[in-house]
Amino acid sequence: MKFKFIYILSLVFVLFSCKDETKKRIVETEKDIKKKELIFSNIEKGWVFNTNPINSTSQANKSSWNEWRMFLAELEQKPKKTIGAFQKKSAELSKKVMDLNNNIPINFSTPQIKSRISMLITKVEMLDLYIHLDNIPDKKVVGLVGEINVELISLQNQMDKIVQKSKIPLEEGESELKKMLDTSRAIPNIKIDPNLPRVE
């Protein structure tokens, strides 16, 4: 008799404790869903890239530099509905931004442009990293979108600066001076064999 009573009592205790855990899980799941909805909402509001060319040079590059045009077109398309769509978009952006290094137009193949492209690549890679985390830091993602916009403007301004400098006419003798300063044209150092006879 005692064993039956203890058995029934422990069964009742187990059933009530299971109900409590189920309630806790439901509450935690609801909190998690609300948190994810808030993160999605914040990212959706902050996912605004400035893809419009800011000067005539970047407009011309959009038509002549294929990788630049494809990267800007990818930035223009805003994902919708789920965080997964934003994750896919950031992965695609990461691929497209890497392509910018492949075919830089000759007149823009300068250290200044390459460093700005590298900064843009870094920011897009960071965006891709943060948005793929389990616990997405939405404020950092939105902040990186703004930083990417700043890098885009910086890159476009540098391209315009190069074009404007190329339009300035050279002064008389400046081209010869540039040739003289070119170290690749310098006379190579000839090693003199110390065993050879010398005329003094």
PDB file of C-alpha atoms in Angstrom:
ATOM      1  CA  MET A   1       0.000   0.000   0.000  1.00  0.00           C
ATOM      2  CA  LYS A   2       2.761   2.380   0.901  1.00  0.00           C
ATOM      3  CA  PHE A   3       4.498   1.642  -2.367  1.00  0.00           C
ATOM      4  CA  LYS A   4       1.366   2.418  -4.392  1.00  0.00           C
ATOM      5  CA  PHE A   5       0.896   5.704  -2.585  1.00  0.00           C
ATOM      6  CA  ILE A   6       4.544   6.704  -3.135  1.00  0.00           C
ATOM      7  CA  TYR A   7       4.320   5.630  -6.772  1.00  0.00           C
ATOM      8  CA  ILE A   8       1.167   7.712  -7.393  1.00  0.00           C
ATOM      9  CA  LEU A   9       2.618  10.686  -5.551  1.00  0.00           C
ATOM     10  CA  SER A  10       5.851  10.606  -7.595  1.00  0.00           C
ATOM     11  CA  LEU A  11       3.840  10.235 -10.827  1.00  0.00           C
ATOM     12  CA  VAL A  12       1.775  13.328  -9.963  1.00  0.00           C
ATOM     13  CA  PHE A  13       4.950  15.231  -9.105  1.00  0.00           C
ATOM     14  CA  VAL A  14       6.561  14.285 -12.445  1.00  0.00           C
ATOM     15  CA  LEU A  15       3.461  15.326 -14.401  1.00  0.00           C
ATOM     16  CA  PHE A  16       3.311  18.746 -12.715  1.00  0.00           C
ATOM     17  CA  SER A  17       7.022  19.363 -13.204  1.00  0.00           C
ATOM     18  CA  CYS A  18       6.702  18.475 -16.917  1.00  0.00           C
ATOM     19  CA  LYS A  19       3.880  20.985 -17.282  1.00  0.00           C
ATOM     20  CA  ASP A  20       6.032  23.699 -15.678  1.00  0.00           C
ATOM     21  CA  GLU A  21       8.935  22.965 -18.015  1.00  0.00           C
ATOM     22  CA  THR A  22       6.621  22.983 -21.025  1.00  0.00           C
ATOM     23  CA  LYS A  23       5.262  26.381 -19.974  1.00  0.00           C
ATOM     24  CA  LYS A  24       8.815  27.690 -19.549  1.00  0.00           C
ATOM     25  CA  ARG A  25       9.801  26.420 -22.986  1.00  0.00           C
ATOM     26  CA  ILE A  26       6.747  28.033 -24.569  1.00  0.00           C
ATOM     27  CA  VAL A  27       7.520  31.362 -22.879  1.00  0.00           C
ATOM     28  CA  GLU A  28      11.189  31.179 -23.953  1.00  0.00           C
ATOM     29  CA  THR A  29      10.203  30.289 -27.517  1.00  0.00           C
ATOM     30  CA  GLU A  30       7.821  33.264 -27.669  1.00  0.00           C
ATOM     31  CA  LYS A  31      10.552  35.574 -26.361  1.00  0.00           C
ATOM     32  CA  ASP A  32      12.992  34.202 -28.937  1.00  0.00           C
ATOM     33  CA  ILE A  33      10.488  34.714 -31.766  1.00  0.00           C
ATOM     34  CA  LYS A  34       9.819  38.321 -30.675  1.00  0.00           C
ATOM     35  CA  LYS A  35      13.560  38.990 -30.438  1.00  0.00           C
ATOM     36  CA  LYS A  36      14.150  37.603 -33.943  1.00  0.00           C
ATOM     37  CA  GLU A  37      11.258  39.669 -35.312  1.00  0.00           C
ATOM     38  CA  LEU A  38      12.740  42.803 -33.741  1.00  0.00           C
ATOM     39  CA  ILE A  39      16.193  42.008 -35.183  1.00  0.00           C
ATOM     40  CA  PHE A  40      14.661  41.406 -38.622  1.00  0.00           C
ATOM     41  CA  SER A  41      12.710  44.669 -38.403  1.00  0.00           C
ATOM     42  CA  ASN A  42      15.820  46.664 -37.422  1.00  0.00           C
ATOM     43  CA  ILE A  43      17.935  45.137 -40.188  1.00  0.00           C
ATOM     44  CA  GLU A  44      15.195  45.667 -42.773  1.00  0.00           C
ATOM     45  CA  LYS A  45      14.906  49.360 -41.830  1.00  0.00           C
ATOM     46  CA  GLY A  46      18.673  49.899 -41.810  1.00  0.00           C
ATOM     47  CA  TRP A  47      19.475  47.977 -45.018  1.00  0.00           C
ATOM     48  CA  VAL A  48      19.663  51.051 -47.248  1.00  0.00           C
ATOM     49  CA  PHE A  49      22.660  51.345 -49.569  1.00  0.00           C
ATOM     50  CA  ASN A  50      23.473  54.490 -51.510  1.00  0.00           C
ATOM     51  CA  THR A  51      23.991  53.008 -54.980  1.00  0.00           C
ATOM     52  CA  ASN A  52      23.392  56.171 -56.999  1.00  0.00           C
ATOM     53  CA  PRO A  53      26.558  57.490 -58.652  1.00  0.00           C
ATOM     54  CA  ILE A  54      27.626  60.689 -56.912  1.00  0.00           C
ATOM     55  CA  ASN A  55      29.586  62.125 -59.853  1.00  0.00           C
ATOM     56  CA  SER A  56      29.975  61.792 -63.613  1.00  0.00           C
ATOM     57  CA  THR A  57      33.057  59.572 -63.246  1.00  0.00           C
ATOM     58  CA  SER A  58      31.238  56.913 -61.243  1.00  0.00           C
ATOM     59  CA  GLN A  59      28.327  57.145 -63.696  1.00  0.00           C
ATOM     60  CA  ALA A  60      30.730  56.494 -66.588  1.00  0.00           C
ATOM     61  CA  ASN A  61      32.334  53.626 -64.667  1.00  0.00           C
ATOM     62  CA  LYS A  62      28.926  52.083 -64.110  1.00  0.00           C
ATOM     63  CA  SER A  63      28.598  51.642 -67.860  1.00  0.00           C
ATOM     64  CA  SER A  64      32.212  50.674 -68.622  1.00  0.00           C
ATOM     65  CA  TRP A  65      33.400  48.692 -65.554  1.00  0.00           C
ATOM     66  CA  ASN A  66      31.306  45.510 -65.497  1.00  0.00           C
ATOM     67  CA  GLU A  67      32.249  44.374 -61.963  1.00  0.00           C
ATOM     68  CA  TRP A  68      31.405  47.811 -60.529  1.00  0.00           C
ATOM     69  CA  ARG A  69      28.026  47.801 -62.253  1.00  0.00           C
ATOM     70  CA  MET A  70      27.219  44.273 -61.020  1.00  0.00           C
ATOM     71  CA  PHE A  71      28.236  45.131 -57.446  1.00  0.00           C
ATOM     72  CA  LEU A  72      26.038  48.252 -57.407  1.00  0.00           C
ATOM     73  CA  ALA A  73      23.136  46.300 -58.938  1.00  0.00           C
ATOM     74  CA  GLU A  74      23.497  43.681 -56.196  1.00  0.00           C
ATOM     75  CA  LEU A  75      23.464  46.416 -53.535  1.00  0.00           C
ATOM     76  CA  GLU A  76      20.290  47.913 -55.018  1.00  0.00           C
ATOM     77  CA  GLN A  77      18.247  44.724 -54.616  1.00  0.00           C
ATOM     78  CA  LYS A  78      16.898  44.686 -51.077  1.00  0.00           C
ATOM     79  CA  PRO A  79      16.017  41.258 -49.660  1.00  0.00           C
ATOM     80  CA  LYS A  80      12.576  40.696 -48.163  1.00  0.00           C
ATOM     81  CA  LYS A  81      10.605  38.448 -45.827  1.00  0.00           C
ATOM     82  CA  THR A  82      13.246  36.576 -43.801  1.00  0.00           C
ATOM     83  CA  ILE A  83      16.649  36.861 -42.167  1.00  0.00           C
ATOM     84  CA  GLY A  84      17.715  33.996 -44.446  1.00  0.00           C
ATOM     85  CA  ALA A  85      17.152  36.280 -47.448  1.00  0.00           C
ATOM     86  CA  PHE A  86      19.445  38.898 -45.889  1.00  0.00           C
ATOM     87  CA  GLN A  87      22.047  36.207 -45.206  1.00  0.00           C
ATOM     88  CA  LYS A  88      21.953  35.048 -48.840  1.00  0.00           C
ATOM     89  CA  LYS A  89      22.196  38.636 -50.034  1.00  0.00           C
ATOM     90  CA  SER A  90      25.226  39.376 -47.860  1.00  0.00           C
ATOM     91  CA  ALA A  91      26.957  36.214 -49.134  1.00  0.00           C
ATOM     92  CA  GLU A  92      26.291  37.337 -52.717  1.00  0.00           C
ATOM     93  CA  LEU A  93      27.551  40.846 -51.938  1.00  0.00           C
ATOM     94  CA  SER A  94      30.706  39.307 -50.526  1.00  0.00           C
ATOM     95  CA  LYS A  95      31.354  37.497 -53.823  1.00  0.00           C
ATOM     96  CA  LYS A  96      30.611  40.555 -55.963  1.00  0.00           C
ATOM     97  CA  VAL A  97      32.838  42.901 -53.944  1.00  0.00           C
ATOM     98  CA  MET A  98      35.762  40.469 -54.312  1.00  0.00           C
ATOM     99  CA  ASP A  99      35.339  40.676 -58.101  1.00  0.00           C
ATOM    100  CA  LEU A 100      36.117  44.408 -57.984  1.00  0.00           C
ATOM    101  CA  ASN A 101      39.797  43.526 -57.507  1.00  0.00           C
ATOM    102  CA  ASN A 102      39.914  41.386 -60.648  1.00  0.00           C
ATOM    103  CA  ASN A 103      39.386  43.872 -63.479  1.00  0.00           C
ATOM    104  CA  ILE A 104      40.191  47.351 -62.242  1.00  0.00           C
ATOM    105  CA  PRO A 105      40.366  49.738 -65.225  1.00  0.00           C
ATOM    106  CA  ILE A 106      43.950  50.721 -66.042  1.00  0.00           C
ATOM    107  CA  ASN A 107      43.525  54.399 -65.199  1.00  0.00           C
ATOM    108  CA  PHE A 108      42.176  53.407 -61.748  1.00  0.00           C
ATOM    109  CA  SER A 109      44.773  50.746 -61.001  1.00  0.00           C
ATOM    110  CA  THR A 110      46.438  52.906 -58.360  1.00  0.00           C
ATOM    111  CA  PRO A 111      47.286  52.258 -54.701  1.00  0.00           C
ATOM    112  CA  GLN A 112      44.630  54.775 -53.598  1.00  0.00           C
ATOM    113  CA  ILE A 113      41.830  52.977 -55.452  1.00  0.00           C
ATOM    114  CA  LYS A 114      43.068  49.534 -54.431  1.00  0.00           C
ATOM    115  CA  SER A 115      43.175  50.538 -50.755  1.00  0.00           C
ATOM    116  CA  ARG A 116      39.619  51.887 -50.920  1.00  0.00           C
ATOM    117  CA  ILE A 117      38.444  48.687 -52.602  1.00  0.00           C
ATOM    118  CA  SER A 118      40.192  46.723 -49.841  1.00  0.00           C
ATOM    119  CA  MET A 119      38.347  48.745 -47.194  1.00  0.00           C
ATOM    120  CA  LEU A 120      35.056  48.138 -48.991  1.00  0.00           C
ATOM    121  CA  ILE A 121      35.815  44.403 -49.134  1.00  0.00           C
ATOM    122  CA  THR A 122      36.597  44.393 -45.402  1.00  0.00           C
ATOM    123  CA  LYS A 123      33.313  46.100 -44.500  1.00  0.00           C
ATOM    124  CA  VAL A 124      31.218  43.791 -46.712  1.00  0.00           C
ATOM    125  CA  GLU A 125      32.991  40.718 -45.293  1.00  0.00           C
ATOM    126  CA  MET A 126      32.275  41.961 -41.748  1.00  0.00           C
ATOM    127  CA  LEU A 127      28.609  42.451 -42.677  1.00  0.00           C
ATOM    128  CA  ASP A 128      28.495  38.902 -44.022  1.00  0.00           C
ATOM    129  CA  LEU A 129      30.123  37.581 -40.851  1.00  0.00           C
ATOM    130  CA  TYR A 130      27.812  39.394 -38.426  1.00  0.00           C
ATOM    131  CA  ILE A 131      24.608  38.511 -40.243  1.00  0.00           C
ATOM    132  CA  HIS A 132      25.503  34.806 -40.209  1.00  0.00           C
ATOM    133  CA  LEU A 133      25.980  34.634 -36.433  1.00  0.00           C
ATOM    134  CA  ASP A 134      23.437  32.696 -34.377  1.00  0.00           C
ATOM    135  CA  ASN A 135      22.773  35.741 -32.208  1.00  0.00           C
ATOM    136  CA  ILE A 136      22.769  38.519 -34.844  1.00  0.00           C
ATOM    137  CA  PRO A 137      23.965  41.909 -33.525  1.00  0.00           C
ATOM    138  CA  ASP A 138      21.463  44.017 -35.476  1.00  0.00           C
ATOM    139  CA  LYS A 139      22.993  47.349 -34.387  1.00  0.00           C
ATOM    140  CA  LYS A 140      26.401  46.313 -35.736  1.00  0.00           C
ATOM    141  CA  VAL A 141      24.845  45.142 -39.008  1.00  0.00           C
ATOM    142  CA  VAL A 142      23.017  48.448 -39.487  1.00  0.00           C
ATOM    143  CA  GLY A 143      26.188  50.342 -38.518  1.00  0.00           C
ATOM    144  CA  LEU A 144      28.175  48.410 -41.133  1.00  0.00           C
ATOM    145  CA  VAL A 145      25.626  49.316 -43.808  1.00  0.00           C
ATOM    146  CA  GLY A 146      26.371  52.979 -43.048  1.00  0.00           C
ATOM    147  CA  GLU A 147      30.129  52.332 -43.109  1.00  0.00           C
ATOM    148  CA  ILE A 148      29.811  50.600 -46.498  1.00  0.00           C
ATOM    149  CA  ASN A 149      27.991  53.689 -47.806  1.00  0.00           C
ATOM    150  CA  VAL A 150      30.872  55.876 -46.582  1.00  0.00           C
ATOM    151  CA  GLU A 151      33.415  53.607 -48.316  1.00  0.00           C
ATOM    152  CA  LEU A 152      31.382  53.734 -51.552  1.00  0.00           C
ATOM    153  CA  ILE A 153      31.437  57.535 -51.487  1.00  0.00           C
ATOM    154  CA  SER A 154      35.162  57.559 -50.723  1.00  0.00           C
ATOM    155  CA  LEU A 155      35.896  55.228 -53.640  1.00  0.00           C
ATOM    156  CA  GLN A 156      33.794  57.273 -56.056  1.00  0.00           C
ATOM    157  CA  ASN A 157      35.440  60.528 -54.928  1.00  0.00           C
ATOM    158  CA  GLN A 158      38.906  59.009 -55.429  1.00  0.00           C
ATOM    159  CA  MET A 159      37.969  57.868 -58.944  1.00  0.00           C
ATOM    160  CA  ASP A 160      36.732  61.377 -59.745  1.00  0.00           C
ATOM    161  CA  LYS A 161      39.933  62.892 -58.334  1.00  0.00           C
ATOM    162  CA  ILE A 162      42.053  60.692 -60.631  1.00  0.00           C
ATOM    163  CA  VAL A 163      39.989  61.673 -63.674  1.00  0.00           C
ATOM    164  CA  GLN A 164      40.189  65.381 -62.773  1.00  0.00           C
ATOM    165  CA  LYS A 165      43.978  65.165 -62.342  1.00  0.00           C
ATOM    166  CA  SER A 166      44.340  63.470 -65.717  1.00  0.00           C
ATOM    167  CA  LYS A 167      42.531  66.405 -67.371  1.00  0.00           C
ATOM    168  CA  ILE A 168      45.103  68.912 -66.122  1.00  0.00           C
ATOM    169  CA  PRO A 169      47.489  69.656 -69.005  1.00  0.00           C
ATOM    170  CA  LEU A 170      51.191  68.958 -68.481  1.00  0.00           C
ATOM    171  CA  GLU A 171      53.533  71.918 -68.293  1.00  0.00           C
ATOM    172  CA  GLU A 172      56.474  72.245 -70.616  1.00  0.00           C
ATOM    173  CA  GLY A 173      59.182  69.754 -69.657  1.00  0.00           C
ATOM    174  CA  GLU A 174      57.029  67.962 -67.091  1.00  0.00           C
ATOM    175  CA  SER A 175      56.881  64.720 -69.086  1.00  0.00           C
ATOM    176  CA  GLU A 176      60.708  64.616 -69.314  1.00  0.00           C
ATOM    177  CA  LEU A 177      60.942  65.244 -65.585  1.00  0.00           C
ATOM    178  CA  LYS A 178      58.578  62.332 -64.895  1.00  0.00           C
ATOM    179  CA  LYS A 179      60.719  60.107 -67.084  1.00  0.00           C
ATOM    180  CA  MET A 180      63.821  61.121 -65.150  1.00  0.00           C
ATOM    181  CA  LEU A 181      62.104  60.335 -61.831  1.00  0.00           C
ATOM    182  CA  ASP A 182      61.028  56.882 -63.047  1.00  0.00           C
ATOM    183  CA  THR A 183      63.288  54.447 -61.176  1.00  0.00           C
ATOM    184  CA  SER A 184      62.573  51.605 -63.591  1.00  0.00           C
ATOM    185  CA  ARG A 185      64.475  53.519 -66.285  1.00  0.00           C
ATOM    186  CA  ALA A 186      67.547  54.080 -64.119  1.00  0.00           C
ATOM    187  CA  ILE A 187      70.923  52.666 -65.093  1.00  0.00           C
ATOM    188  CA  PRO A 188      71.336  49.316 -63.368  1.00  0.00           C
ATOM    189  CA  ASN A 189      74.104  48.874 -60.851  1.00  0.00           C
ATOM    190  CA  ILE A 190      76.949  47.024 -62.508  1.00  0.00           C
ATOM    191  CA  LYS A 191      78.980  44.879 -60.182  1.00  0.00           C
ATOM    192  CA  ILE A 192      82.675  45.382 -60.728  1.00  0.00           C
ATOM    193  CA  ASP A 193      84.910  42.406 -60.253  1.00  0.00           C
ATOM    194  CA  PRO A 194      87.644  43.437 -57.792  1.00  0.00           C
ATOM    195  CA  ASN A 195      90.107  41.064 -59.496  1.00  0.00           C
ATOM    196  CA  LEU A 196      89.982  42.903 -62.808  1.00  0.00           C
ATOM    197  CA  PRO A 197      92.861  45.259 -63.499  1.00  0.00           C
ATOM    198  CA  ARG A 198      91.980  48.942 -63.210  1.00  0.00           C
ATOM    199  CA  VAL A 199      93.441  51.930 -64.892  1.00  0.00           C
ATOM    200  CA  GLU A 200      94.180  54.723 -62.498  1.00  0.00           C
TER     201      GLU A 200
END
